[in-house]
Amino acid sequence: MSRFFSSKHKNLIPYTPGEQPKDMQYIKLNTNESPYPPSIKAQRYSSEAAQLLHLYPDPQCRALTEKLAQNLGVEYENVLVTNGSDEILNFAFMAFCDGEHGCVFPDITYGFYSVFADVNSVPYEQIPLNEDFTINARDYIGINKNIFIANPNAPTGIALSTAEIERIVKSNSDNIVVIDEAYVDFGNESCVPLTKKYDNLLVTQTFSKSRSMAGARLGFGVGCKELIADLNTIKYSTNPYNINKMTMAAGIGVLEDEEYTRANCKEIIKTREYTVRELEKLGFILTDSTTNFIFAKHPKVSGSEIYQKLRENGILVRHFDKKEICDYNRITIGTYEQMKTLVDTIGGIVK
Ligand code: PMP
């Protein structure tokens, strides 16, 4: 730490992204990326846009936002695209939370929420999950604080129903409810349609998972036009050109090729089901994940040992040290071939 670092950040513990080691070629199942390349259209549009990189991108992201709004069945004014969904989540903390308007989220969830709260000096409370790792929707009814829920949750992979989310949103009408749908495309219904009914609901999604664009950094939020206007105020007060030209163009390509995204999701769901079946045969206990990752523990071999041995065998998964979940590993669903290698390798480890 330099002697210039603001004292307000001196206790800040930053988010730790999944490791990206370069010492050897790994099967990378640790950051929930798609195993499939971006749509050909996205690749073509983005390389065409590269020829115009001497110019600033459109700060309104008009073409991309219009296309996205059309695909989502909402209006242009209801959508804000951002540099990954991490950015819209941070914007939401900046726009809607402060010392008087604290927030709540589950104690086991996406690790960035507490970091965003800390960096923005927002007080927060973490609500324990049920013993089976499900979120108890009743805990959030009328809680009278801003709420952040990943649905499906991470790293457990378990989802709340749209009806439960609606009850939470309805009962907290004087607070913002942010539903982070980073993984919604792998078997769940989106709450985007509810944004037409509730002015306190912000739904966020990402192009990083189902849309194969983690490297381009593109996410978005959907809400009533007043919420989006507030978030735009934050955007124009921090980084008006938050989406670069190549990403913007690639995003349009992806949205013109939704069939490709749907087919990839279908394949990932099928591969997830295969992986769950095979790991259960090996004695693993898994949560009911409806995402592009699974969350698994073995009754006889510790989570950290499985993580370490997989790593030695060239397979990266994500292990969290947190007490409640340290027996588990979060394993991204890759291609069928990658998951077959995982199953064979893990079989050798637990035998
Ligand atoms: N929400 C959740 C629950 C996530 O797991 C992630 C990915 N790490 C994100 C949001 C952010 O993803 P991105 O910034 O790539 O859109």
Coordinates of C-alpha atoms and ligand atoms in Angstrom, one line a residue:
M1 CA 0.0 0.0 0.0
S2 CA 1.4 3.4 -0.9
R3 CA 1.3 6.3 1.6
F4 CA -1.3 8.0 -0.7
F5 CA -3.9 5.3 -0.6
S6 CA -7.1 6.7 0.8
S7 CA -7.8 5.7 4.4
K8 CA -11.4 4.9 3.5
H9 CA -10.1 2.0 1.5
K10 CA -7.4 0.7 3.8
N11 CA -9.4 -2.3 5.0
L12 CA -10.8 -3.1 1.5
I13 CA -10.4 -6.8 0.5
P14 CA -10.7 -6.9 -3.3
Y15 CA -12.6 -9.6 -5.2
T16 CA -10.4 -12.6 -6.2
P17 CA -11.1 -13.6 -9.8
G18 CA -10.6 -17.3 -10.7
E19 CA -7.0 -18.1 -11.4
Q20 CA -5.6 -18.1 -14.9
P21 CA -2.3 -20.0 -14.5
K22 CA 0.1 -20.0 -17.5
D23 CA 2.5 -22.8 -16.4
M24 CA 0.7 -25.5 -18.5
Q25 CA -2.3 -26.1 -20.6
Y26 CA -5.3 -26.7 -18.3
I27 CA -8.9 -27.8 -18.9
K28 CA -10.3 -24.6 -17.5
L29 CA -13.5 -25.3 -15.5
N30 CA -13.0 -22.6 -12.9
T31 CA -14.6 -19.4 -14.1
N32 CA -17.9 -20.5 -15.7
E33 CA -17.0 -19.4 -19.2
S34 CA -18.7 -21.0 -22.2
P35 CA -16.6 -23.8 -23.8
Y36 CA -18.0 -22.7 -27.2
P37 CA -16.6 -19.8 -29.2
P38 CA -18.6 -16.7 -29.8
S39 CA -21.1 -16.7 -32.7
I40 CA -19.4 -16.3 -36.1
K41 CA -21.5 -13.1 -36.6
A42 CA -20.1 -11.7 -33.4
Q43 CA -16.6 -12.4 -34.6
R44 CA -17.2 -10.9 -38.0
Y45 CA -18.9 -7.7 -36.7
S46 CA -16.2 -7.2 -34.1
S47 CA -13.3 -7.5 -36.6
E48 CA -15.1 -5.0 -38.9
A49 CA -15.5 -2.6 -36.0
A50 CA -11.7 -2.9 -35.3
Q51 CA -11.1 -0.8 -38.4
L52 CA -12.8 2.1 -36.7
L53 CA -11.0 2.0 -33.4
H54 CA -9.5 5.4 -33.9
L55 CA -13.0 6.8 -33.2
Y56 CA -14.8 6.8 -29.8
P57 CA -17.7 4.3 -29.5
D58 CA -21.3 5.6 -29.3
P59 CA -21.8 6.5 -25.6
Q60 CA -25.5 5.6 -25.9
C61 CA -24.8 2.2 -27.4
R62 CA -27.9 2.9 -29.4
A63 CA -27.9 0.1 -31.9
L64 CA -26.9 -2.6 -29.4
T65 CA -29.4 -1.4 -26.7
E66 CA -32.2 -1.2 -29.3
K67 CA -31.6 -4.7 -30.5
L68 CA -31.3 -6.0 -26.9
A69 CA -34.5 -4.3 -25.9
Q70 CA -36.3 -5.7 -28.9
N71 CA -35.1 -9.3 -28.0
L72 CA -36.1 -8.8 -24.4
G73 CA -39.5 -7.4 -25.2
V74 CA -38.9 -4.1 -23.5
E75 CA -38.2 -0.5 -24.6
Y76 CA -34.8 1.1 -25.2
E77 CA -35.3 3.3 -22.1
N78 CA -35.6 0.1 -20.0
V79 CA -32.1 -1.1 -20.7
L80 CA -28.5 -0.1 -19.8
V81 CA -25.6 -2.0 -21.2
T82 CA -22.4 -2.1 -19.2
N83 CA -18.8 -3.4 -19.1
G84 CA -19.7 -6.8 -17.9
S85 CA -22.6 -7.3 -15.4
D86 CA -20.1 -6.5 -12.6
E87 CA -20.3 -2.9 -13.8
I88 CA -24.1 -2.7 -13.6
L89 CA -24.0 -4.3 -10.2
N90 CA -21.5 -1.7 -9.0
F91 CA -23.6 1.0 -10.6
A92 CA -26.6 -0.3 -8.6
F93 CA -24.7 -0.1 -5.3
M94 CA -23.5 3.4 -6.2
A95 CA -27.0 4.6 -7.4
F96 CA -29.3 3.1 -4.8
C97 CA -27.3 2.3 -1.6
D98 CA -25.7 4.5 1.0
G99 CA -25.2 4.8 4.7
E100 CA -28.9 5.1 5.3
H101 CA -30.0 2.6 2.6
G102 CA -28.0 -0.5 3.4
C103 CA -28.5 -3.8 1.7
V104 CA -28.9 -7.5 2.3
F105 CA -27.8 -10.6 0.4
P106 CA -27.3 -14.3 1.2
D107 CA -24.2 -15.2 3.2
I108 CA -23.2 -17.6 0.5
T109 CA -23.5 -15.9 -2.9
Y110 CA -21.4 -14.1 -5.5
G111 CA -18.4 -12.8 -3.7
F112 CA -18.4 -9.4 -5.4
Y113 CA -21.5 -8.1 -3.6
S114 CA -19.7 -7.6 -0.3
V115 CA -16.8 -6.0 -2.1
F116 CA -19.1 -3.6 -4.0
A117 CA -20.8 -2.8 -0.7
D118 CA -17.4 -2.1 1.0
V119 CA -15.9 0.0 -1.8
N120 CA -19.1 2.1 -1.7
S121 CA -19.2 2.3 2.1
V122 CA -22.6 0.6 2.1
P123 CA -23.6 -1.3 5.3
Y124 CA -24.8 -4.8 4.6
E125 CA -26.2 -7.9 6.3
Q126 CA -25.7 -11.4 5.0
I127 CA -28.6 -13.7 5.5
P128 CA -27.7 -17.4 6.0
L129 CA -28.9 -19.9 3.5
N130 CA -31.0 -22.9 4.6
E131 CA -29.0 -26.0 5.5
D132 CA -29.6 -27.4 2.0
F133 CA -28.1 -24.2 0.5
T134 CA -31.5 -23.0 -0.7
I135 CA -32.4 -19.3 -0.2
N136 CA -35.4 -19.0 2.2
A137 CA -37.5 -16.4 0.3
R138 CA -39.4 -15.7 3.6
D139 CA -36.2 -14.2 5.1
Y140 CA -36.5 -11.4 2.5
I141 CA -40.2 -10.6 2.7
G142 CA -40.6 -7.0 3.9
I143 CA -37.0 -6.7 5.0
N144 CA -37.0 -3.0 4.2
K145 CA -33.4 -2.9 2.8
N146 CA -32.1 -3.1 -0.7
I147 CA -31.7 -6.7 -1.8
F148 CA -29.2 -8.4 -4.0
I149 CA -30.0 -12.0 -5.1
A150 CA -28.2 -14.0 -7.7
N151 CA -30.9 -16.2 -9.3
P152 CA -29.8 -19.0 -9.7
N153 CA -27.4 -18.4 -6.8
A154 CA -23.7 -18.9 -7.1
P155 CA -21.8 -21.0 -6.3
T156 CA -24.7 -23.3 -5.2
G157 CA -26.4 -23.2 -8.6
I158 CA -29.9 -23.3 -6.9
A159 CA -32.7 -21.1 -8.1
L160 CA -35.7 -19.5 -6.5
S161 CA -39.0 -19.5 -8.5
T162 CA -40.2 -16.4 -10.3
A163 CA -43.2 -16.5 -7.9
E164 CA -40.9 -16.3 -4.9
I165 CA -38.9 -13.5 -6.4
E166 CA -42.2 -11.6 -7.1
R167 CA -43.2 -12.0 -3.5
I168 CA -39.9 -10.5 -2.4
V169 CA -40.1 -7.6 -4.8
K170 CA -43.8 -6.9 -3.9
S171 CA -43.1 -6.9 -0.2
N172 CA -40.2 -4.4 -0.4
S173 CA -41.8 -1.7 -2.6
D174 CA -39.7 1.1 -1.0
N175 CA -36.4 -0.6 -1.7
I176 CA -34.6 -1.8 -4.7
V177 CA -34.4 -5.6 -5.5
V178 CA -31.6 -6.5 -7.8
I179 CA -31.9 -10.0 -9.4
D180 CA -28.6 -11.1 -10.9
E181 CA -29.5 -13.5 -13.7
A182 CA -25.9 -14.3 -14.8
Y183 CA -26.9 -18.0 -15.1
V184 CA -30.6 -17.8 -15.9
D185 CA -30.3 -19.2 -19.5
F186 CA -29.3 -22.7 -18.3
G187 CA -32.8 -23.8 -17.2
N188 CA -34.6 -21.0 -15.6
E189 CA -37.3 -18.4 -16.3
S190 CA -36.1 -14.8 -16.4
C191 CA -37.7 -12.1 -14.2
V192 CA -37.3 -9.5 -16.9
P193 CA -41.1 -9.4 -17.6
L194 CA -41.7 -8.5 -13.9
T195 CA -39.8 -5.2 -14.5
K196 CA -42.9 -3.9 -16.3
K197 CA -45.0 -4.4 -13.2
Y198 CA -42.6 -3.3 -10.4
D199 CA -40.6 0.0 -10.4
N200 CA -38.3 -1.3 -7.7
L201 CA -36.9 -4.3 -9.6
L202 CA -33.6 -4.3 -11.5
V203 CA -32.7 -7.5 -13.4
T204 CA -29.1 -7.9 -14.5
Q205 CA -27.7 -10.3 -17.0
T206 CA -24.4 -11.0 -18.8
F207 CA -23.0 -11.9 -22.2
S208 CA -20.2 -13.8 -20.4
K209 CA -21.8 -17.2 -19.9
S210 CA -24.6 -18.4 -22.3
R211 CA -23.5 -15.9 -25.0
S212 CA -19.8 -16.9 -25.1
M213 CA -18.4 -13.4 -24.7
A214 CA -16.6 -13.3 -21.3
G215 CA -13.5 -11.8 -23.0
A216 CA -15.5 -8.9 -24.5
R217 CA -17.0 -7.7 -21.2
L218 CA -20.7 -7.0 -21.8
G219 CA -23.6 -7.1 -19.3
F220 CA -26.8 -5.2 -18.9
G221 CA -29.6 -4.2 -16.6
V222 CA -33.3 -4.0 -17.2
G223 CA -35.7 -2.0 -15.1
C224 CA -38.3 0.8 -15.3
K225 CA -37.1 3.9 -17.1
E226 CA -36.5 6.0 -14.0
L227 CA -34.2 3.3 -12.5
I228 CA -32.3 3.1 -15.8
A229 CA -32.0 6.9 -15.9
D230 CA -30.4 6.9 -12.4
L231 CA -28.0 4.2 -13.5
N232 CA -27.2 6.3 -16.6
T233 CA -26.4 9.2 -14.3
I234 CA -23.8 7.1 -12.6
K235 CA -22.5 5.8 -15.9
Y236 CA -22.0 9.4 -17.3
S237 CA -20.4 10.4 -14.0
T238 CA -17.8 7.6 -14.2
N239 CA -17.2 6.3 -17.8
P240 CA -19.5 7.4 -20.6
Y241 CA -17.6 5.2 -23.1
N242 CA -17.9 2.0 -21.0
I243 CA -18.5 -0.3 -24.0
N244 CA -15.8 -0.4 -26.7
K245 CA -16.6 -0.5 -30.4
M246 CA -15.6 -4.1 -30.9
T247 CA -17.7 -5.4 -28.0
M248 CA -20.7 -3.3 -29.1
A249 CA -20.5 -4.8 -32.6
A250 CA -20.0 -8.4 -31.2
G251 CA -23.0 -7.9 -29.0
I252 CA -25.2 -7.1 -31.9
G253 CA -23.8 -10.2 -33.7
V254 CA -24.7 -12.4 -30.8
L255 CA -28.2 -11.0 -30.6
E256 CA -28.8 -11.6 -34.3
D257 CA -27.8 -15.2 -33.7
E258 CA -29.9 -16.3 -30.7
E259 CA -30.4 -19.8 -32.2
Y260 CA -26.7 -20.4 -31.7
T261 CA -26.9 -19.3 -28.0
R262 CA -30.0 -21.5 -27.5
A263 CA -28.3 -24.5 -29.0
N264 CA -25.2 -24.0 -26.9
C265 CA -27.3 -23.8 -23.7
K266 CA -29.1 -27.0 -24.6
E267 CA -25.8 -28.8 -25.1
I268 CA -24.4 -27.4 -21.8
I269 CA -27.6 -28.6 -20.0
K270 CA -27.2 -32.1 -21.5
T271 CA -23.5 -32.2 -20.6
R272 CA -24.4 -31.0 -17.0
E273 CA -26.9 -33.8 -16.7
Y274 CA -24.3 -36.4 -17.9
T275 CA -21.7 -35.0 -15.4
V276 CA -24.1 -35.1 -12.5
R277 CA -25.1 -38.7 -13.3
E278 CA -21.5 -39.8 -13.5
L279 CA -20.3 -38.0 -10.3
E280 CA -23.3 -39.4 -8.4
K281 CA -22.2 -42.9 -9.5
L282 CA -18.8 -42.0 -7.9
G283 CA -20.5 -41.1 -4.6
F284 CA -20.5 -37.3 -5.0
I285 CA -23.2 -35.2 -3.4
L286 CA -24.4 -32.4 -5.6
T287 CA -26.7 -29.4 -5.3
D288 CA -29.6 -29.1 -7.8
S289 CA -27.8 -26.8 -10.1
T290 CA -29.6 -25.2 -13.0
T291 CA -26.6 -23.3 -14.2
N292 CA -23.5 -23.9 -16.4
F293 CA -21.6 -25.2 -13.3
I294 CA -22.1 -27.9 -10.6
F295 CA -21.3 -27.8 -6.9
A296 CA -20.1 -31.1 -5.7
K297 CA -18.6 -32.7 -2.6
H298 CA -17.4 -36.3 -1.8
P299 CA -18.1 -37.9 1.5
K300 CA -14.6 -39.3 1.8
V301 CA -12.2 -36.9 0.1
S302 CA -11.9 -33.3 1.1
G303 CA -12.8 -30.4 -1.3
S304 CA -9.3 -29.0 -1.2
E305 CA -7.7 -32.4 -1.9
I306 CA -10.0 -32.9 -4.9
Y307 CA -9.2 -29.4 -6.1
Q308 CA -5.4 -29.9 -5.7
K309 CA -5.3 -33.3 -7.3
L310 CA -7.4 -32.1 -10.3
R311 CA -5.0 -29.2 -10.7
E312 CA -2.0 -31.6 -10.7
N313 CA -3.8 -33.5 -13.4
G314 CA -4.3 -30.4 -15.5
I315 CA -7.9 -29.6 -14.6
L316 CA -8.8 -26.3 -12.9
V317 CA -12.0 -26.0 -10.8
R318 CA -13.0 -23.4 -8.2
H319 CA -12.6 -24.2 -4.5
F320 CA -13.7 -21.7 -1.8
D321 CA -12.1 -21.7 1.7
K322 CA -15.3 -20.5 3.4
K323 CA -16.2 -22.9 6.2
E324 CA -19.7 -23.8 5.1
I325 CA -18.7 -24.7 1.6
C326 CA -15.1 -25.8 1.8
D327 CA -16.0 -29.5 1.2
Y328 CA -17.3 -28.5 -2.2
N329 CA -15.9 -27.6 -5.6
R330 CA -17.6 -25.5 -8.2
I331 CA -17.0 -27.1 -11.6
T332 CA -17.9 -25.3 -14.8
I333 CA -19.6 -27.4 -17.5
G334 CA -17.3 -27.6 -20.5
T335 CA -17.6 -29.7 -23.6
Y336 CA -18.7 -33.4 -23.3
E337 CA -15.0 -34.4 -24.0
Q338 CA -13.7 -32.2 -21.2
M339 CA -16.3 -33.4 -18.7
K340 CA -15.5 -37.1 -19.7
T341 CA -11.9 -36.3 -18.8
L342 CA -13.0 -34.7 -15.5
V343 CA -15.1 -37.7 -14.6
D344 CA -12.3 -40.2 -15.4
T345 CA -9.7 -38.1 -13.5
I346 CA -11.9 -37.5 -10.5
G347 CA -12.9 -41.2 -10.4
G348 CA -9.2 -42.0 -10.0
I349 CA -8.9 -39.4 -7.2
V350 CA -11.8 -40.7 -5.1
K351 CA -11.1 -44.4 -5.5
Ligands
PMP1 N1 -23.0 -12.4 -11.2 C1 -22.6 -13.6 -10.9 C2 -23.5 -14.4 -10.0 C3 -21.4 -14.1 -11.4 O1 -21.0 -15.3 -11.1 C4 -20.6 -13.3 -12.3 C5 -19.4 -13.9 -12.9 N2 -18.3 -14.0 -12.2 C6 -21.1 -12.0 -12.6 C7 -22.3 -11.6 -12.0 C8 -20.3 -11.1 -13.4 O2 -20.0 -11.5 -14.7 P1 -19.6 -10.5 -15.8 O3 -19.0 -9.3 -15.2 O4 -18.6 -11.3 -16.6 O5 -20.8 -10.2 -16.6

